[in-house]
Tab-separated table of C-alpha atoms in Angstrom:
chain	number	residue	atom	x	y	z
A	66	MET	CA	14.191	192.747	169.438
A	67	TYR	CA	17.869	191.792	169.457
A	68	GLY	CA	17.082	188.075	169.447
A	69	LEU	CA	14.568	188.491	166.666
A	70	PHE	CA	17.122	190.333	164.623
A	71	ARG	CA	19.775	187.706	165.135
A	72	SER	CA	17.470	184.861	164.047
A	73	GLN	CA	17.040	186.566	160.704
A	74	LEU	CA	20.825	186.716	160.074
A	75	PRO	CA	22.687	184.148	157.954
A	76	SER	CA	24.021	181.339	160.073
A	77	ILE	CA	27.493	179.817	160.518
A	78	VAL	CA	28.974	176.991	162.509
A	79	VAL	CA	32.647	176.793	163.496
A	80	LEU	CA	34.687	173.604	163.580
A	81	ALA	CA	37.784	173.397	165.816
A	82	SER	CA	40.087	170.801	167.342
A	83	GLY	CA	42.381	172.861	169.456
A	84	ASN	CA	42.785	176.081	171.494
A	85	GLY	CA	40.092	177.932	169.618
A	86	SER	CA	41.563	181.456	169.332
A	87	ASN	CA	40.080	181.902	165.774
A	88	PHE	CA	36.703	180.666	167.108
A	89	GLN	CA	36.888	183.164	169.888
A	90	VAL	CA	37.358	186.135	167.442
A	91	LEU	CA	34.487	184.852	165.260
A	92	ALA	CA	32.296	184.562	168.361
A	93	GLU	CA	33.159	188.106	169.610
A	94	LYS	CA	32.591	189.620	166.209
A	95	SER	CA	29.282	187.855	165.817
A	96	LEU	CA	28.094	188.870	169.270
A	97	SER	CA	29.248	192.543	168.693
A	98	GLY	CA	27.374	192.679	165.345
A	99	GLU	CA	30.536	193.339	163.327
A	100	LEU	CA	30.266	189.836	161.808
A	101	LYS	CA	26.620	189.903	160.722
A	102	ALA	CA	25.955	186.180	161.364
A	103	ASN	CA	24.345	183.891	163.876
A	104	LEU	CA	27.017	181.600	165.200
A	105	LYS	CA	24.857	178.527	165.869
A	106	ALA	CA	27.366	176.221	167.305
A	107	LEU	CA	30.942	175.157	167.872
A	108	ILE	CA	31.569	171.659	166.544
A	109	VAL	CA	34.669	169.748	167.731
A	110	ASP	CA	36.037	166.255	167.171
A	111	ARG	CA	37.567	166.056	170.648
A	112	ASN	CA	37.704	167.710	174.060
A	113	CYS	CA	39.735	170.864	173.523
A	114	GLY	CA	40.217	174.510	174.634
A	115	ALA	CA	37.743	175.777	172.193
A	116	ILE	CA	34.882	174.288	174.239
A	117	GLU	CA	35.800	176.390	177.226
A	118	ARG	CA	35.665	179.565	174.979
A	119	ALA	CA	32.292	178.523	173.668
A	120	ASN	CA	30.951	178.114	177.164
A	121	ARG	CA	32.085	181.617	178.166
A	122	PHE	CA	30.172	183.072	175.262
A	123	GLY	CA	27.045	180.876	175.824
A	124	ILE	CA	27.474	179.204	172.471
A	125	THR	CA	26.504	175.626	172.051
A	126	SER	CA	29.294	173.078	171.772
A	127	ILE	CA	28.837	169.774	169.962
A	128	ILE	CA	31.408	167.004	170.279
A	129	LEU	CA	31.255	164.609	167.318
A	130	SER	CA	30.852	160.992	168.332
A	131	LYS	CA	32.665	158.233	166.406
A	132	PRO	CA	32.738	157.803	163.504
A	133	TRP	CA	33.032	161.527	163.458
A	134	TYR	CA	32.386	162.020	159.753
A	135	GLU	CA	28.940	160.288	159.963
A	136	ASN	CA	28.030	162.345	162.973
A	137	PHE	CA	29.349	165.466	161.125
A	138	GLU	CA	26.975	165.016	158.275
A	139	ARG	CA	23.953	164.520	160.581
A	140	VAL	CA	24.909	167.531	162.673
A	141	ILE	CA	25.461	169.757	159.690
A	142	ASP	CA	22.191	168.765	158.043
A	143	LYS	CA	20.286	169.398	161.246
A	144	LEU	CA	21.796	172.864	161.794
A	145	ASN	CA	21.692	173.745	158.044
A	146	PRO	CA	24.195	176.703	158.293
A	147	ASP	CA	24.801	179.060	155.536
A	148	LEU	CA	28.593	178.617	155.941
A	149	ILE	CA	30.851	175.992	157.615
A	150	VAL	CA	33.907	177.699	158.994
A	151	LEU	CA	36.996	175.534	159.722
A	152	ALA	CA	39.168	177.115	162.410
A	153	GLY	CA	41.935	174.610	163.318
A	154	PHE	CA	39.833	171.564	162.552
A	155	MET	CA	42.418	168.772	162.345
A	156	ARG	CA	40.482	166.252	160.261
A	157	ILE	CA	40.392	165.625	156.605
A	158	ILE	CA	36.738	165.826	155.462
A	159	PRO	CA	35.718	162.882	153.256
A	160	GLU	CA	35.363	163.453	149.527
A	161	HIS	CA	31.667	162.811	149.396
A	162	LEU	CA	30.996	165.374	152.153
A	163	VAL	CA	33.164	167.967	150.454
A	164	GLU	CA	31.223	167.528	147.286
A	165	LYS	CA	27.964	167.760	149.159
A	166	TYR	CA	28.865	170.961	150.926
A	167	PHE	CA	31.266	172.506	148.513
A	168	GLN	CA	31.197	176.305	148.495
A	169	LYS	CA	29.788	176.177	151.995
A	170	ILE	CA	33.048	175.050	153.662
A	171	VAL	CA	35.888	177.538	154.092
A	172	ASN	CA	39.228	177.022	155.808
A	173	ILE	CA	42.138	179.259	156.986
A	174	HIS	CA	45.682	178.048	156.606
A	175	PRO	CA	48.801	179.591	158.107
A	176	SER	CA	50.909	179.871	154.980
A	177	LEU	CA	50.705	181.186	151.480
A	178	LEU	CA	49.325	178.260	149.639
A	179	PRO	CA	50.301	176.173	147.627
A	180	SER	CA	53.516	176.567	149.723
A	181	PHE	CA	53.612	174.586	152.984
A	182	PRO	CA	50.267	172.795	153.104
A	183	GLY	CA	49.236	170.370	155.700
A	184	LYS	CA	50.190	170.318	159.303
A	185	ASP	CA	52.456	172.989	160.976
A	186	GLY	CA	52.455	175.455	158.072
A	187	ILE	CA	54.067	178.095	160.223
A	188	ARG	CA	56.941	175.845	161.377
A	189	GLN	CA	57.364	174.488	157.802
A	190	ALA	CA	57.963	178.084	156.433
A	191	TYR	CA	60.228	179.046	159.303
A	192	GLU	CA	62.407	176.053	159.057
A	193	TYR	CA	62.611	176.209	155.317
A	194	GLY	CA	63.989	179.657	155.608
A	195	ALA	CA	61.195	181.395	153.721
A	196	LYS	CA	61.487	185.167	153.553
A	197	VAL	CA	57.756	185.682	153.071
A	198	THR	CA	54.739	183.711	154.397
A	199	GLY	CA	51.259	184.514	155.427
A	200	ILE	CA	47.734	183.242	155.607
A	201	THR	CA	45.362	181.739	153.017
A	202	ILE	CA	41.658	181.544	153.304
A	203	HIS	CA	40.212	178.973	150.792
A	204	PHE	CA	37.187	176.850	149.960
A	205	VAL	CA	37.582	173.184	150.952
A	206	ASP	CA	37.782	170.549	148.216
A	207	LYS	CA	38.859	166.950	148.262
A	208	GLY	CA	42.543	167.615	148.586
A	209	VAL	CA	44.540	168.908	151.605
A	210	ASP	CA	44.609	172.700	151.468
A	211	THR	CA	44.007	172.671	147.779
A	212	GLY	CA	40.744	174.375	147.348
A	213	PRO	CA	40.164	177.637	145.402
A	214	ILE	CA	41.814	180.535	147.152
A	215	ILE	CA	39.575	183.390	148.423
A	216	PHE	CA	42.090	185.542	150.200
A	217	GLN	CA	45.767	185.785	150.976
A	218	LYS	CA	47.862	188.138	153.168
A	219	SER	CA	51.595	188.043	153.308
A	220	ILE	CA	54.114	189.008	155.896
A	221	GLU	CA	57.934	189.260	155.566
A	222	ILE	CA	59.858	187.141	157.987
A	223	GLU	CA	62.513	189.222	159.784
A	224	ASP	CA	65.879	187.522	160.353
A	225	GLU	CA	65.724	188.017	164.177
A	226	TRP	CA	62.310	186.541	164.618
A	227	SER	CA	61.933	183.400	166.544
A	228	LEU	CA	59.408	180.660	165.643
A	229	GLU	CA	57.241	181.833	168.506
A	230	MET	CA	57.336	185.476	167.172
A	231	LEU	CA	56.345	184.341	163.655
A	232	GLU	CA	53.472	182.212	165.138
A	233	GLU	CA	52.187	185.430	166.942
A	234	LYS	CA	52.373	187.450	163.757
A	235	ILE	CA	50.482	184.803	161.786
A	236	HIS	CA	47.841	184.413	164.445
A	237	ASN	CA	47.284	188.189	164.434
A	238	LEU	CA	46.739	188.138	160.719
A	239	GLU	CA	44.221	185.310	161.083
A	240	HIS	CA	42.350	187.217	163.819
A	241	GLU	CA	42.282	190.383	161.710
A	242	TYR	CA	41.110	188.971	158.454
A	243	TYR	CA	39.217	185.680	158.844
A	244	TRP	CA	35.992	187.099	160.261
A	245	ARG	CA	36.018	189.875	157.671
A	246	ILE	CA	36.239	187.331	154.763
A	247	VAL	CA	33.533	185.145	156.418
A	248	ASN	CA	31.236	188.311	156.520
A	249	ASP	CA	32.060	189.065	152.813
A	250	LEU	CA	31.212	185.481	151.762
A	251	LEU	CA	27.744	185.871	153.477
A	252	TYR	CA	26.894	189.195	151.906
A	253	LYS	CA	28.946	189.809	148.801
A	254	GLN	CA	28.559	188.262	145.316
A	255	TYR	CA	31.300	186.125	143.975
A	256	LYS	CA	31.835	183.301	141.549
A	257	ILE	CA	34.232	180.369	141.321
A	258	GLU	CA	35.611	179.416	137.902
A	259	GLY	CA	38.044	176.581	137.976
A	260	ARG	CA	40.552	177.606	140.720
A	261	LYS	CA	39.719	181.359	140.593
A	262	VAL	CA	37.398	183.091	143.073
A	263	THR	CA	36.164	186.447	141.724
A	264	TRP	CA	34.282	189.082	143.784
A	265	GLY	CA	31.591	191.433	142.620
A	266	VAL	CA	30.094	189.517	139.796
């Protein structure tokens, strides 16, 4: 019964390039039923820690062959997920693929966009001396961290915090909210008008 039920759920794939802590939370919540989605596969562009996490959960890992973006399109079209979830995927997806899958690709960024886009958003905010930072969950468009914003959560940076402490706080926010927003995208109504994402319409 459990397997039959899961097969009828909407499906997601997760893309990662690193340690995979966000992937692990998504996998845990999927397997517990809190995230009501069938996590079909972990897709990576290199050997990384996320693969080991996927193995522990019995989730299929797919390593993209070169050129990765051609393999990416073939893999996505074969799996045909309802949502493509980027979780530390360190590649810029080509414009034609973004256009093809727009509104199906979401990303989480460790700053309050549009501040501190790109690599090392946490370090950028810390070294800049920002007093407030946070996380942003957004749709992926042809720019770098420029897609329509779905959700943001802020945190005040205390003067005594080290960079490592801030990193831990940001990761905790990611782990708390990303799976919830993924679930909302699968089950709640929303619309995108220009840069604005509006729920419940």
